[in-house]
Amino acid sequence: MISTYVLFYNKLFKQMFEWGLVPQKFIVVSGGVLSGIGKGVATASIGKILQQYGFSVTAIKIDPYINCDAGTLRPTEHGEVWVTDDGGEIDQDLGNYERFLNIRIPKKNNITTGQVYKTIIDKERSGEYLGKTVQFIPHVPDEIKKRVISAADGFDIALIEIGGTIGDYENIPFLFAMKSLERELGRENVAYILVTYLPTPSHIGEPKTKPTQQAIKTLGESGIFPDFILCRGKDPLDDVRKKKIEIFANINSDCVISAPDVPSVYSIPLNFEKEKLGEKIMKRLQLEPKQKPDWTTWNQLLHNIENPTNSIKIAIIGKYVDTGNYCLQDSYISIGESLKHAAAHSAAGIEISWIDSKKYETGEETIKNLHEFDGIIVPGGFGASGVEGKITTIKFCRENNIPYLGLCYGLQLAVVEFARHACNLELAHTTEVVENTPHPVIDLQPAQKEILAQRAYGASMRLGAYCAVLNPESNVFKLYEQASRIVQKNNLTALEEFRKGILNDDKQVVVERHRHRYEVNPKYVDVLEKNGLIFSGHHLRNDDTKLMEYIELKNHPFFVGTQAHPEFLSSIEHPSPIFMGFVKACVERKEKRN
Ligand code: GLN
C-alpha cells in the first residue's frame, strides 16, 4: 500500500517537474573549523554540477562584515575586489561563481550585514514600520530573506554561501534567516552543506575529525543539521574517517564527501561527481535531472591544464604583493585565473612570479632579470607606491620586445612611459601621483574632480560594464573578433545597457568591466598618436568626451593596455580575448628562445 503511494507521488512529482511547477530550491553552504578553505570554490563547483544536470543556477555570497560592500576594503586584508556588470564592488567569491558557472552575477547577489542594517535603519527613520518596535528578530532575518529571495528569483536553484566560519558571532543572524527560510519553504526545498577542514598534525600523521564534529555541533545551535559535509584536507578522506564522522556526528557516511587539495580547482566538480554529490543533492531536494551531464569540454580543458605541452613564465609586477612575511596572491586572483583559462585553451603551462615593483626602482641591473620572463603584466593599482618601478618595467618591455599586458593602471602607466620616453614629455605623469605635473597625460575628468572635491570617493569611480568601440584595423579588434566577443549594440544585456554611453552610429561594441577614476587626458591623444601609440578603442560619454579604452603598439610582438579589467569577464570555458592574445605571444617568445 505504502509503495503504491510512493510510486504515485514520484509520478506526480515528475509530471509537476516537467510542467515547471517544482518550487525553487536553496542550498546553503557554510564553513567550519577555519576560514579560507575553499568554500567559494566548493559552492561554485556544486553549482557547476547542477548546471550540468540542466538546472539554471545562481549563487549568492553573504559577507557578515559591517561594510556595505568590498569597495573600501584593502586587498591585502580581504583579497581582490570583484566588480560586477552593474558596478558592484564585491567579495572575490563572486568571481569564483562566474568563472565556473559562466554567468553574469549582479551586485544584489552579495549581501552584507552593513546593507541589511542600513536598510532597516533607513526604513525605521522614514516611519515604514508604522510605530512597531524594530527588533533583531524578526526584522533582521526578514530583511536577509527578502534579499536572498530577490537574488534567487528566476533560477531553479540558488546557492547561498555564508562567509566566515560557524561560531563567528556575526554569522548568527544569517543562519537564523536560513533556518527560517527552510521553515517557510519546506525542508525539501532547502539543503545545507558544511565545508570543514581535517587537519593532519605532522606528529600524528592522520587527519583529525574532532574540529569537524565540533563545527557540526556549533551549527546545531542554530537549528541546522548539515545534509552533506565536504571534508577539506591535504589528502582524500578514507572510509575509516568517514565512518567516524558518521558515528560521532550522526550523519550518514554517504553524505560525507572527500575534498582533498588539488593542483587545479577546476578538477573539483569532477572529484565531487566521483562521489555522486550531484545525484545525492538532487535526491535530497526531490529533483529529477533535466539532462545528462556532458563534461567533455570541461575534461578537455582540465586535461590541458594538467598536461601542458609548453611552459611559459609570466611576471606580475604589482604593489599589493607582500603582507608581513607572506606573499598574498589573492589580491590579483582573477588575473591568475584568467591566465590559467587562456593557458588551458592554448595547452600551455604557466608559471607566475609575483614581484613587488619597488624592486625595479633601484637601477638598471635588476630590471635586466626580467629578460627571463616570456611576458609581463602590470595590473591595476592605486597611489604612488612602486609606480616608478612599474614605469621602468614597461619601458623595458617596450624596448626589448617582451610581451606586455597593462591592466587599468598598467595602461595608464604605459601612457606615462610612452609620453616621457617616446614623445619627449620628460616629466609626464598621472595626476594621481603628481598633481601639478607639467604634462598630465593621465588625469581626472572635470565631473570626477567635482565629486572628489566633496570627498565622495565611493561615487567617483567608473565602475562596472562599459562599452567600447574598437578600431577594426587594430590587433585588439582581431582578438575580440576571434573570441566572438564583438556584440551588436542592440543585443546588450540589461546590465550592460545602462552604461553603454552614447555610441553615435557604431553598431558593434565590446563590453568589459571597469574600476578606476583617472583617464587618458584627451588633450594628449594627438601627440601620443603622432609618436606611434595606437588607441585601438574608446568609450564615448554622453557629454561627448572620448575615454580611451585600449592602447597598442606596432612592431612589437604584443604590447597592449586596457583601461578595463578583462580579468573580470574570463571564465574557464570562455577565456578573455586579451589574455588569449597575451598568452599566445608569450608562447611564441618561449618557442623562439628555445
Ligand atoms: N588608480 C587608477 C585610477 O583610479 C587605476 C585604477 C585601477 O588600476 N583599477 O584610475
Tab-separated table of C-alpha atoms and ligand atoms in Angstrom, residues 379-383 407-410 412 430 432 442 444 461 514-519 563-565, ligand 1:
chain	number	residue	atom	x	y	z
A	379	PRO	CA	47.945	45.009	-13.027
A	380	GLY	CA	45.534	47.538	-11.578
A	381	GLY	CA	46.602	49.621	-8.626
A	382	PHE	CA	46.197	52.868	-6.754
A	383	GLY	CA	48.549	55.548	-5.422
A	407	LEU	CA	45.551	46.362	-16.955
A	408	CYS	CA	43.981	49.677	-15.951
A	409	TYR	CA	46.872	51.307	-14.032
A	410	GLY	CA	49.032	49.206	-16.364
A	412	GLN	CA	47.840	54.480	-17.600
A	430	THR	CA	49.381	60.844	-13.850
A	432	GLU	CA	47.072	60.658	-9.174
A	442	ILE	CA	46.524	60.779	-17.187
A	444	LEU	CA	40.675	63.192	-13.728
A	461	MET	CA	34.855	55.734	-9.945
A	514	HIS	CA	35.910	48.904	-15.100
A	515	ARG	CA	37.084	50.207	-11.738
A	516	HIS	CA	39.047	53.417	-11.892
A	517	ARG	CA	38.948	57.213	-11.583
A	518	TYR	CA	41.630	58.563	-13.899
A	519	GLU	CA	41.544	58.652	-17.712
A	563	GLN	CA	41.608	50.776	-19.173
A	564	ALA	CA	39.248	47.910	-18.332
A	565	HIS	CA	39.672	44.791	-16.248
B	1	GLN	N1	44.471	54.271	-9.858
B	1	GLN	C1	43.976	54.292	-11.194
B	1	GLN	C2	42.655	55.030	-11.305
B	1	GLN	O1	41.976	55.210	-10.331
B	1	GLN	C3	43.853	52.892	-11.750
B	1	GLN	C4	42.859	52.050	-11.035
B	1	GLN	C5	42.978	50.592	-11.359
B	1	GLN	O2	44.030	50.130	-11.795
B	1	GLN	N2	41.952	49.833	-11.104
B	1	GLN	O3	42.256	55.430	-12.361
